[in-house]
Short mmCIF file of C-alpha atoms in Angstrom, two decimals:
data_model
loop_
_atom_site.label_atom_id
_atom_site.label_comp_id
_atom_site.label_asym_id
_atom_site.label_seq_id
_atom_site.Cartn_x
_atom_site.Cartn_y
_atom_site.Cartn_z
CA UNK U 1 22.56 16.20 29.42
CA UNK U 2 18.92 15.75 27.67
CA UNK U 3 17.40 16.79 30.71
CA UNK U 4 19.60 19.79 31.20
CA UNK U 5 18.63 20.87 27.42
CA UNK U 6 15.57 20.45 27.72
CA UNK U 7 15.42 22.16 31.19
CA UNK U 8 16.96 25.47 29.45
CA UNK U 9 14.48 25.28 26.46
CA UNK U 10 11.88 25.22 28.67
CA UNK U 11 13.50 28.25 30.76
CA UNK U 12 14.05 29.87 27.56
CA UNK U 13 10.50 29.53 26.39
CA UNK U 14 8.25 30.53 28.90
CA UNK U 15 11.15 33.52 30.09
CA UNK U 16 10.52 35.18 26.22
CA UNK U 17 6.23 34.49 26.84
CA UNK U 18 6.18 35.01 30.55
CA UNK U 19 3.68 38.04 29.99
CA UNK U 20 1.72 36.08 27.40
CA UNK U 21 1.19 32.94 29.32
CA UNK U 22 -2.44 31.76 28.46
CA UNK U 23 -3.81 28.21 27.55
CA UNK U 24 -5.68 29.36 24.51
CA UNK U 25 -2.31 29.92 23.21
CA UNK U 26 0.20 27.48 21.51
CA UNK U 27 3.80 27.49 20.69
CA UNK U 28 6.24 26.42 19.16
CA UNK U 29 9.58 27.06 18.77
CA UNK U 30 13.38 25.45 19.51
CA UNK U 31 17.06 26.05 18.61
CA UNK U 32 18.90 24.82 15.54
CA UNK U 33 22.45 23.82 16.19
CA UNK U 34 24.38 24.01 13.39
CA UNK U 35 22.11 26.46 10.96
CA UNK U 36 22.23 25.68 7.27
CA UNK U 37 19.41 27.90 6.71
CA UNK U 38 18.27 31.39 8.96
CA UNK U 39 14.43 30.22 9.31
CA UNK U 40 12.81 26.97 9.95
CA UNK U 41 9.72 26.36 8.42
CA UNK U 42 6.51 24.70 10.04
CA UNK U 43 3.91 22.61 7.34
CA UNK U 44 0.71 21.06 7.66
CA UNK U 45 -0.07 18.61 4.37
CA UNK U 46 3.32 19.44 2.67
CA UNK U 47 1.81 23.30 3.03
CA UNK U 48 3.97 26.01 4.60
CA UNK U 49 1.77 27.53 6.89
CA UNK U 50 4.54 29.99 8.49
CA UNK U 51 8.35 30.74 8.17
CA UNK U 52 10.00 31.28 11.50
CA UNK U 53 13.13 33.03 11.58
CA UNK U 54 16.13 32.18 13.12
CA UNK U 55 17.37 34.75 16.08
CA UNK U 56 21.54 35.81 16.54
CA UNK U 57 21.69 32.62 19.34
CA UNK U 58 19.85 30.53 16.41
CA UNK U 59 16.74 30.01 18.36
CA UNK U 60 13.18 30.39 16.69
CA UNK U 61 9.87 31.23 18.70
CA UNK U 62 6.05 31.07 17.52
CA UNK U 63 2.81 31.84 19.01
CA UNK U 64 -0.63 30.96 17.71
CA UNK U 65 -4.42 31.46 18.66
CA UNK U 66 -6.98 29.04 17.61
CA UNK U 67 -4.34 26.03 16.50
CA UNK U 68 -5.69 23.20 14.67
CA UNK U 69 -4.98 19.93 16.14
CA UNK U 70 -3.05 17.57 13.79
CA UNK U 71 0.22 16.26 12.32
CA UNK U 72 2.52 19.07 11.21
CA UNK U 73 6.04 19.05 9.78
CA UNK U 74 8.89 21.40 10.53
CA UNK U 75 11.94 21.53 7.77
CA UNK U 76 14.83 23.19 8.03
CA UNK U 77 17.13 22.86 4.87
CA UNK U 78 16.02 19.52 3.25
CA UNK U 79 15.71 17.84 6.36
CA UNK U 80 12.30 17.69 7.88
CA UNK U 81 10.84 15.78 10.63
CA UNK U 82 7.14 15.61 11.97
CA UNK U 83 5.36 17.07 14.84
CA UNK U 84 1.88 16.39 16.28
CA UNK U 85 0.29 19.75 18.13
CA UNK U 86 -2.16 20.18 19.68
CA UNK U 87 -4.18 23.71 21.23
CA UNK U 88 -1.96 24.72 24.25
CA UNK U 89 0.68 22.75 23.99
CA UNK U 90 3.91 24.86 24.37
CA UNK U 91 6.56 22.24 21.90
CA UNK U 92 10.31 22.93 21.67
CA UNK U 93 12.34 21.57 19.85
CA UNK U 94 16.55 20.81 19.61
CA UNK U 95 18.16 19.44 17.02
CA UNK U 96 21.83 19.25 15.12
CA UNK U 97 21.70 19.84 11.81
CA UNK U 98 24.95 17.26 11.72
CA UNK U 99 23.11 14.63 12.88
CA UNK U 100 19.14 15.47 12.15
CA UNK U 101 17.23 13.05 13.71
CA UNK U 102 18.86 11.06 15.84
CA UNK U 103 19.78 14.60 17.92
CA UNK U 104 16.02 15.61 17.90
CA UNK U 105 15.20 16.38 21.32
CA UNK U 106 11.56 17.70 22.19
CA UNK U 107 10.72 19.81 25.46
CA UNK U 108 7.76 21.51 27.12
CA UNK U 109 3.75 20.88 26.82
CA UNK U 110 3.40 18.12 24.32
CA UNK U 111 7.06 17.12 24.09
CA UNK U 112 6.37 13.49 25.41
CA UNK U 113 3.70 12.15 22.66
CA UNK U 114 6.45 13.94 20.27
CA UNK U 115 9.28 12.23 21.90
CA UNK U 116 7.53 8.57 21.59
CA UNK U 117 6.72 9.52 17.82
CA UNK U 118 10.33 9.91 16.86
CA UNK U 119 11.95 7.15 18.93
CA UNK U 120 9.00 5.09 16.75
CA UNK U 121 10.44 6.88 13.69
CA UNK U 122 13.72 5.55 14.35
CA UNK U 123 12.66 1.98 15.75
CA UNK U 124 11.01 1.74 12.69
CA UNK U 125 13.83 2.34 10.59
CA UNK U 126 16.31 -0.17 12.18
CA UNK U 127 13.62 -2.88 12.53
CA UNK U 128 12.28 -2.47 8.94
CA UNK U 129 16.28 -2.49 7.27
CA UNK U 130 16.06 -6.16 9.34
CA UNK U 131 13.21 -7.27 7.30
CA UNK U 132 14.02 -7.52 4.10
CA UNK U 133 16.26 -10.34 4.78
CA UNK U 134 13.05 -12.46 5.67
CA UNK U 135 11.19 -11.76 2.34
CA UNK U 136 12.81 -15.53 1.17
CA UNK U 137 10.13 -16.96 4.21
CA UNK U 138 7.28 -18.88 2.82
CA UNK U 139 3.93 -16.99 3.92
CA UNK U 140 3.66 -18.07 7.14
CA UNK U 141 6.97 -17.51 8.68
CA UNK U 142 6.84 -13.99 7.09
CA UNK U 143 3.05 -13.24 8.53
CA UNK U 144 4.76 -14.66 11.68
CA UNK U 145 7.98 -11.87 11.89
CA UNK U 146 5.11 -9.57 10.89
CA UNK U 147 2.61 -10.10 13.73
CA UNK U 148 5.62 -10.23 16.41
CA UNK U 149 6.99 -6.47 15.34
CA UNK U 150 2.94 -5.83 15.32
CA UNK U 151 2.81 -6.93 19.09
CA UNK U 152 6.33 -5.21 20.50
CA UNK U 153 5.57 -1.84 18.86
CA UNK U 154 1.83 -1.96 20.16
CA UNK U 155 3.30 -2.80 23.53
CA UNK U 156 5.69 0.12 23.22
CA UNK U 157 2.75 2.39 22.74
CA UNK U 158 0.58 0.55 25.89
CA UNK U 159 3.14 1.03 28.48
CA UNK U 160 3.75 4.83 26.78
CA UNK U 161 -0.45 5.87 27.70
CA UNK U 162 -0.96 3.40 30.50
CA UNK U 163 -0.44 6.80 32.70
CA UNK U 164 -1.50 9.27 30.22
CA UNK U 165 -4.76 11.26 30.12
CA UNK U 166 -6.80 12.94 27.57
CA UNK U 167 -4.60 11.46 24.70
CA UNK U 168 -6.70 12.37 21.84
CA UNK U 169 -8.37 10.31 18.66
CA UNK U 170 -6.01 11.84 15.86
CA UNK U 171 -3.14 11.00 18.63
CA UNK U 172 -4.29 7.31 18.65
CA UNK U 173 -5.12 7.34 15.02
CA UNK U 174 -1.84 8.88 14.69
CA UNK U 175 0.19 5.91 16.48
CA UNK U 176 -2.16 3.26 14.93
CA UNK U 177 -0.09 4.16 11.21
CA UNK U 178 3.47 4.91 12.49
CA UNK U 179 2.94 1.35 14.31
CA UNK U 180 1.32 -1.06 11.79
CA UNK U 181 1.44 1.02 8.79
CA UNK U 182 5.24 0.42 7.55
CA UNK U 183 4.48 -3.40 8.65
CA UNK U 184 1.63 -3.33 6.25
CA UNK U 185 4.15 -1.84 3.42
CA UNK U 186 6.33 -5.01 4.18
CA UNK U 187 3.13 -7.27 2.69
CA UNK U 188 3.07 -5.61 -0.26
CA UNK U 189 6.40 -5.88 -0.95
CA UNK U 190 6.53 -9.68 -0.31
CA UNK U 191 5.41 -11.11 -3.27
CA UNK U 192 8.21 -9.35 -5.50
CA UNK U 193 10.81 -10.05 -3.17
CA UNK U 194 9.96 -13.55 -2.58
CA UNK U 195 10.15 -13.81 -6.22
CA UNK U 196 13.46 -12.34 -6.02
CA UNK U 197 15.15 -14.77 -3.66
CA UNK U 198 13.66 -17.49 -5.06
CA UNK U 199 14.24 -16.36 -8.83
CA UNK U 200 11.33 -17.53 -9.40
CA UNK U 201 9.31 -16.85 -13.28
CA UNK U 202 5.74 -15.80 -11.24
CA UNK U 203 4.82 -14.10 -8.42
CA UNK U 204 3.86 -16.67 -5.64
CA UNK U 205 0.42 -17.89 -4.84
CA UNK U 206 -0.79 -15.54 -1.77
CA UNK U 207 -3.69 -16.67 0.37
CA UNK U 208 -6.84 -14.05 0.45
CA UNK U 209 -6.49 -13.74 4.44
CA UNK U 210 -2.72 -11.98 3.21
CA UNK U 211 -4.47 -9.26 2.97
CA UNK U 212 -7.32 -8.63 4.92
CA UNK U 213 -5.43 -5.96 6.62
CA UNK U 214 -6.66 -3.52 3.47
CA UNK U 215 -10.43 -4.01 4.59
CA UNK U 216 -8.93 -1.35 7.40
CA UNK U 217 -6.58 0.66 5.15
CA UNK U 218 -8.72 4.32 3.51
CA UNK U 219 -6.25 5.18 0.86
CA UNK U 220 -7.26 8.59 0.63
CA UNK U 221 -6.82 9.98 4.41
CA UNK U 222 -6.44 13.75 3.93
CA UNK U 223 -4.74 13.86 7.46
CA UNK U 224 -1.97 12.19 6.76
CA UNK U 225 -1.00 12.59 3.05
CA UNK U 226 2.39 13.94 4.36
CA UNK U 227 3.09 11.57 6.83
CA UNK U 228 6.01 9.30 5.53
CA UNK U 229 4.25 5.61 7.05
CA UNK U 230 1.32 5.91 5.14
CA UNK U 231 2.08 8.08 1.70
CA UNK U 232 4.66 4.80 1.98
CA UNK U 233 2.29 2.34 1.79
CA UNK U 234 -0.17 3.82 -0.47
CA UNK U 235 2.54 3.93 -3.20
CA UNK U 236 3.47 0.57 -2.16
CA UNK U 237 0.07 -0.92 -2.73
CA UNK U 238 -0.33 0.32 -5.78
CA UNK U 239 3.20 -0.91 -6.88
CA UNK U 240 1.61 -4.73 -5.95
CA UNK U 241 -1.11 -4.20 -7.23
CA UNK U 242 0.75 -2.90 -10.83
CA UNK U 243 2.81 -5.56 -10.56
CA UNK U 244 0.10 -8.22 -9.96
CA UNK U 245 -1.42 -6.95 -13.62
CA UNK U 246 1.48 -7.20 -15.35
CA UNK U 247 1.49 -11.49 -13.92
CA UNK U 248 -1.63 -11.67 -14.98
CA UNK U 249 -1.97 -9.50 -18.61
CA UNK U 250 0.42 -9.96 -20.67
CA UNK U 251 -0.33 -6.26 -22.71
CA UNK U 252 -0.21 -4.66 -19.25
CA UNK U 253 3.77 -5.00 -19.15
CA UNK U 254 4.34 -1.32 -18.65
CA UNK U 255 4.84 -0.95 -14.52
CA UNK U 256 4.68 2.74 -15.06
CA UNK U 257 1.32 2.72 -16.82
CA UNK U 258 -0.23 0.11 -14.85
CA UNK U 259 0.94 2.18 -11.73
CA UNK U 260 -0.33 5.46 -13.31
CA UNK U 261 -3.98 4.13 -13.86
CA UNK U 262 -3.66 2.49 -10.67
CA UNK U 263 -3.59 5.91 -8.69
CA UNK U 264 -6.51 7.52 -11.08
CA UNK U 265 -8.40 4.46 -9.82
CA UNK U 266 -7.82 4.44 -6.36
CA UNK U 267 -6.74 7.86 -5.04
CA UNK U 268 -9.64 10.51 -4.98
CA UNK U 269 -8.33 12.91 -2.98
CA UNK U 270 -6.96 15.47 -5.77
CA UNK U 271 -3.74 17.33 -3.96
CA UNK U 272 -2.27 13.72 -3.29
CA UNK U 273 -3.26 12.12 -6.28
CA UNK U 274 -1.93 14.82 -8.24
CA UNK U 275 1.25 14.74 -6.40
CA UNK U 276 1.63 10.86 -6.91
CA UNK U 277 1.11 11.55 -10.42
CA UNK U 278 4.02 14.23 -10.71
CA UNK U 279 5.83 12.00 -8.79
CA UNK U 280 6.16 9.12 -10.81
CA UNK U 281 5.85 11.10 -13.85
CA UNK U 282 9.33 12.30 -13.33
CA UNK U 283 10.61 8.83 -11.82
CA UNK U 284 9.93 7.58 -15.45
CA UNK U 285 12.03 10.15 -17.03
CA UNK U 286 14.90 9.70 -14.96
CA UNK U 287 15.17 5.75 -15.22
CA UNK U 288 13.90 5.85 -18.70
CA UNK U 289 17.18 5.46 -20.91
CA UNK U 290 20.78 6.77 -20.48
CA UNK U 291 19.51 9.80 -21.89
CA UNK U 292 16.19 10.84 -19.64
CA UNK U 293 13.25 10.92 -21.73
CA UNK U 294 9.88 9.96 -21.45
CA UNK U 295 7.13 8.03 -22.68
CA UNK U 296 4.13 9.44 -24.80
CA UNK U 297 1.74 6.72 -23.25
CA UNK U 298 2.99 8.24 -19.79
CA UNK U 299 2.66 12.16 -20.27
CA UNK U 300 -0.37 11.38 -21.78
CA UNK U 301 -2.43 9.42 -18.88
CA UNK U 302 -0.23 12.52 -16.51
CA UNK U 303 -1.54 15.69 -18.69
CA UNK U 304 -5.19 13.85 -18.90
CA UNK U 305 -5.60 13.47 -15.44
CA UNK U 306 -3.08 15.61 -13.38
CA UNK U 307 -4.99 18.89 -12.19
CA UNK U 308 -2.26 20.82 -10.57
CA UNK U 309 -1.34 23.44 -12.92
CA UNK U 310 2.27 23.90 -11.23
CA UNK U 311 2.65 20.52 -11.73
CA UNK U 312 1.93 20.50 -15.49
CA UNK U 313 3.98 22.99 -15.87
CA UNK U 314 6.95 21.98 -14.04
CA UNK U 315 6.16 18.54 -16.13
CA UNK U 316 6.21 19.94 -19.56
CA UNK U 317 9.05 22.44 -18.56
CA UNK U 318 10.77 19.03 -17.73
CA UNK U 319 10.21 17.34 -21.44
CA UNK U 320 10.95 20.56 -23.24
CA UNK U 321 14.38 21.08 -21.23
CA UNK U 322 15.06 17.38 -22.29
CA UNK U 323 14.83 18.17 -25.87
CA UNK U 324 16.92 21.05 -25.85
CA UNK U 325 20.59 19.73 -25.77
CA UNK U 326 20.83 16.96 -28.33
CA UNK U 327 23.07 14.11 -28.54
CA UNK U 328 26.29 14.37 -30.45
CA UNK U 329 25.71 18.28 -31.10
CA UNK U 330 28.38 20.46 -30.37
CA UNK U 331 27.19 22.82 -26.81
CA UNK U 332 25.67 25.77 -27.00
CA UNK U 333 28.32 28.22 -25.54
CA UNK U 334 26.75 29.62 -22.08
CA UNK U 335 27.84 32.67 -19.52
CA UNK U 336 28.84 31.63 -15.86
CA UNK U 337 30.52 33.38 -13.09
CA UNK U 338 33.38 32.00 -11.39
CA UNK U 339 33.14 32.32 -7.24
CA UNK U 340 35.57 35.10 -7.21
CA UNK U 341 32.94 37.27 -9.22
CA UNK U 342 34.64 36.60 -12.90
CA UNK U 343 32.13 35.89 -15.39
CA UNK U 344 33.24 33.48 -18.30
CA UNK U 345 32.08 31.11 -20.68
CA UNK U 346 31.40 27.46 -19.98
CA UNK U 347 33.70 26.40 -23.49
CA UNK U 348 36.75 28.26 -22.59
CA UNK U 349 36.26 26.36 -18.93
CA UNK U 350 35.96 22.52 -20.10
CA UNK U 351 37.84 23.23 -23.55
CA UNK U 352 40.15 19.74 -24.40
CA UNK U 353 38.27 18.36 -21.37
CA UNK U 354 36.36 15.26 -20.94
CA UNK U 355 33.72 16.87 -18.89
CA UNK U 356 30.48 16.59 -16.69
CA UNK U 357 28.81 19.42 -16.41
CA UNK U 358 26.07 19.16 -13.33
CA UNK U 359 23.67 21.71 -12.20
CA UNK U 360 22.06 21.65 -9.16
CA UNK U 361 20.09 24.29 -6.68
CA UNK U 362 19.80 23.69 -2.73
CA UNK U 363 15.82 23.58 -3.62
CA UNK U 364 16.19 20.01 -4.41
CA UNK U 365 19.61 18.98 -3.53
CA UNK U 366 21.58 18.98 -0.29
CA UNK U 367 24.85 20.87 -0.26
CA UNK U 368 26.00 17.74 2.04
CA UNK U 369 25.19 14.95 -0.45
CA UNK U 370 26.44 17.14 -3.21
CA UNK U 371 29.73 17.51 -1.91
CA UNK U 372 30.52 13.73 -0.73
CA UNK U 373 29.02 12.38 -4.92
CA UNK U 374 31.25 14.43 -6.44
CA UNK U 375 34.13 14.08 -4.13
CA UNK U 376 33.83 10.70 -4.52
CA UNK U 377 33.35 10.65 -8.63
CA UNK U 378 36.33 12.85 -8.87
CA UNK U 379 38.65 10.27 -6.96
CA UNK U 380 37.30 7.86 -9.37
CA UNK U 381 37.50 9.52 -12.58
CA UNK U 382 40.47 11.26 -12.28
CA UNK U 383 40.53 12.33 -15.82
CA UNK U 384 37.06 13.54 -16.09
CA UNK U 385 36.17 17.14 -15.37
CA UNK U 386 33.28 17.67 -12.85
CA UNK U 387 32.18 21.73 -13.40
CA UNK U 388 29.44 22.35 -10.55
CA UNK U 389 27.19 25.61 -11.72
CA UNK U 390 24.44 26.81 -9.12
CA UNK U 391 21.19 27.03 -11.27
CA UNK U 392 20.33 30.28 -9.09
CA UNK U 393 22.41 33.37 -9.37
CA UNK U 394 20.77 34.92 -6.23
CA UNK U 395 21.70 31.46 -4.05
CA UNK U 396 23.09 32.17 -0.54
CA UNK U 397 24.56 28.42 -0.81
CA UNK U 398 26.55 29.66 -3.49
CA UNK U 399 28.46 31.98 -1.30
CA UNK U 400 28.10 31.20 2.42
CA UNK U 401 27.32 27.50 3.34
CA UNK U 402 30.98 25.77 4.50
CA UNK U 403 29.76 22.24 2.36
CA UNK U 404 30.87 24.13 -0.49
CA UNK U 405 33.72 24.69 0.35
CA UNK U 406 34.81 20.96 0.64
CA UNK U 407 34.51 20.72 -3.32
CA UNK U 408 37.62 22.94 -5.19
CA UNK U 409 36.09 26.19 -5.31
CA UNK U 410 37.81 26.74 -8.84
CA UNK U 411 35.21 24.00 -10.22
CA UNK U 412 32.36 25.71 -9.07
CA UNK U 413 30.48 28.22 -10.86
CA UNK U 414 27.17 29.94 -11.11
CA UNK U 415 24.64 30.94 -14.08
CA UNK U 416 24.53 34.44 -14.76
CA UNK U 417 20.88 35.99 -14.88
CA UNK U 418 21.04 36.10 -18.97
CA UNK U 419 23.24 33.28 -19.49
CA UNK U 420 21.64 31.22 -22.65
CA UNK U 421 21.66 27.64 -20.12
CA UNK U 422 18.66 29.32 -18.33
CA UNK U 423 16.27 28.44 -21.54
CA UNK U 424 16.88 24.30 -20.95
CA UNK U 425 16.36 24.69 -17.32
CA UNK U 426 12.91 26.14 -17.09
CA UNK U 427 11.94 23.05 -14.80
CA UNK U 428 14.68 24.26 -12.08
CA UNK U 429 15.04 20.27 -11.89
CA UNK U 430 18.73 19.06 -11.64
CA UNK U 431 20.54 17.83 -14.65
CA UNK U 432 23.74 17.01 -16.28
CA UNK U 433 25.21 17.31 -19.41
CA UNK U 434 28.28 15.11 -20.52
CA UNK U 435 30.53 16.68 -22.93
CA UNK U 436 33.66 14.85 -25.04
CA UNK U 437 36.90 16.71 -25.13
CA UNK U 438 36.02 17.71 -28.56
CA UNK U 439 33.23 19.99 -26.92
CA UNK U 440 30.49 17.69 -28.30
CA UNK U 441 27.74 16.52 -26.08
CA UNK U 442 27.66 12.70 -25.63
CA UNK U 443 24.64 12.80 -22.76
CA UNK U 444 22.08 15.75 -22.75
CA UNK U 445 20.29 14.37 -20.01
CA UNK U 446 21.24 12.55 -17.46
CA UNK U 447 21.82 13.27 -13.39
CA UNK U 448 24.38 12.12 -10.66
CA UNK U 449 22.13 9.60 -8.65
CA UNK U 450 20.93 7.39 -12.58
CA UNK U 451 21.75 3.95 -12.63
CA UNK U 452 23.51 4.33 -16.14
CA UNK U 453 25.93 7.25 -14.67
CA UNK U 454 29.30 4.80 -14.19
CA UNK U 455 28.44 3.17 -17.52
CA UNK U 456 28.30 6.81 -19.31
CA UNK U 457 31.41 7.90 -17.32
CA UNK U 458 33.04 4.61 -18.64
CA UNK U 459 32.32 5.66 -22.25
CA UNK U 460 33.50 9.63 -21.77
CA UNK U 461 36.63 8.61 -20.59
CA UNK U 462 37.35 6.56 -23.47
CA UNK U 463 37.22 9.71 -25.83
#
């Protein structure tokens, strides 16, 4: 059956470009089983560098002149998975939206370098979930489970370009992360986890040669900032080495700080290190207390050294939005429409209602996830409200992707473009708002994936 598929992709292909056939040219293109979306999008550096359309038979074509060789990513939705292209290669790609990367199939000039890359991907995954029971080894044993992955996944890539041609630097470059790079991510995690299973007080005494693998490691590689093995290990390094000042100063107990000055140290290329910033920026406020806030110290060292101006906005758009629904206030009465096109007010919806009020937008949340969290908190807290609103009033999710309809429909509602909930929402980041049957807010802040959520649940229901 893979063979067949990719048989008629290739058919399908070069029958749509049979008058444009020329190796200066490159393509790419594929079919998307199972559309959430009617485009897929290709992106080089976490960049969108074009927007393909989807045709009636949910295929999508592209042709380009003068390609740039390199690591690209296509996303469709929120899923996203990685493609390396080079000049002429003519790439297509399958895939089931139901199933996202285990269904990938690639066809065509190029496919098989793309092919080895995601059966890696997914090797990688199973083999790495394996790991972490090992991290209670002492040093040796672990550097041993280490250096035999090393050698099968090398060995794997030998027997892939024993009869291969012309594979090309990046290519090898390319492999030389997916293969030892996650591996190299397991070393920095050691020393907390060995910690952990040992419950020990202090991290353990590591040996110098530990590490020698970072003499190799160039933590600012601008051709792979996207790529998931390596932005992986650069935050993981810099984790260690946060932790590992925290051991050793006791006035450097803040992870979050220590990590913070960590990446202004180390990371000089600005689009990454800016993103790393914004990144855990906003991890901070989430896990901060059971109402998200965040820490002067924190913005500070972000607003100093952060030179994204989206990001500082979307940053301070967060903290503002955070201070905008207090604790123990009554809520602000706000307009919604209801998905039968009735526009009412959120009081008269929850009133006498324990209720959780979450917003959400398919920019940063999957419909899918969405709909199996709140499912599944609704069977649990029987007595609790859940009122879904779609932050944007223009949203095609709000009206035509089936996941939606898997949650009641009658809980589901949308903001209106004037409604007053718009002015704590400037960041277009998730949140929830927990409100007592009384109508008064008991969390301003909070969102559906927080560590605290049960506990806060716990406590509404007792109102």
């Amino acid at each position: 059956m893979k063979y067949l598929i990719s048989s008629i992709l290739t058919l399908f292909l070069f029958s749509c470009n049979s008058t444009k056939r020329n190796n200066s040219l490159t393509y790419f293109g594929g079919q998307v089983v199972n559309p959430r979306t009617n485009f897929v999008l290709l992106l080089k550096n976490d960049k969108v560098i074009d927007t393909l359309p989807l045709k009636p038979d949910n295929r999508f074509i592209a042709e380009y002149k003068n390609f740039e060789e390199g690591l690209y990513t296509f996303k469709h939705a929120n899923e996203f998975q990685y493609v390396y292209i080079e000049p002429s290669d003519s790439i297509l790609v399958r895939l089931n939206t139901w199933d996202f990367d285990e269904s990938i199939v690639y066809s065509g000039r190029g496919s098989s370098k793309n092919e080895f890359l995601i059966n890696l991907f997914l090797q990688n995954e199973k083999e790495e979930a394996k790991m972490f029971r090992y991290f209670y080894l002492n040093e040796a044993d672990f550097q041993f489970k280490i250096d035999s992955l090393a050698k099968k996944r090398q060995a794997i890539y030998n027997e892939f370009s024993k009869n291969r041609e012309n594979i090309t630097t990046g290519f090898q470059k390319l492999t030389n992360t997916a293969i030892h790079y996650p591996l190299y991510r397991l070393k920095e995690l050691y020393p907390l986890y060995y910690k952990r299973a040992h419950r020990l007080k202090n991290f353990p005494d590591i040996s110098s040669d530990f590490y020698n693998y970072r003499k190799q490691v160039n933590l600012n590689e601008a051709n792979f900032l996207s790529f998931y093995p390596y932005r992986n290990y650069v935050i993981n390094y810099l984790f260690n080495l946060s932790y590992q000042q925290k051991e050793k100063d006791s006035t450097k107990s803040d992870i979050t700080i220590n990590l913070l000055n960590a990446i202004v140290e180390n990371v000089k290329l600005e689009d990454f290190k800016n993103a790393l910033l914004k990144s855990i920026v906003i991890e901070d406020f989430l896990k901060s207390e059971s109402t998200c806030s965040i820490n002067k110290e924190t913005l500070n060292i972000f607003l100093d050294n952060c030179t994204d101006e989206t990001y500082l906005t979307q940053v301070k758009n967060l903290v503002n939005d955070s201070k905008y629904v207090l604790n123990e206030e009554p809520l602000q009465d706000f307009e919604i429409e209801s998905y039968n096109n009735s526009i009412l007010n959120i009081k008269k919806v929850i009133k006498n209602n324990n209720t959780v009020i979450y917003f959400w937008s398919a920019e940063h949340m999957s419909l899918e996830y969405l709909t199996k969290r709140i499912n599944y908190l609704v069977k649990k807290h029987p007595k609790i409200l859940f009122v879904g609103i779609n932050m944007q009033p223009n949203s095609r999710a709000f009206t035509s992707d089936p996941d939606l309809n898997l949650l009641d429909l009658n809980n589901q509602f949308k903001l209106t473009k004037n409604s007053y909930a718009h002015n704590y929402l400037t960041s277009s980041y998730p949140r929830t708002i927990m409100v007592n049957n009384k109508g008064i807010v008991t969390n301003g802040f909070t969102y559906l994936d927080s560590q605290k959520f049960n506990s806060e649940l716990n406590k509404l229901e007792k109102n």
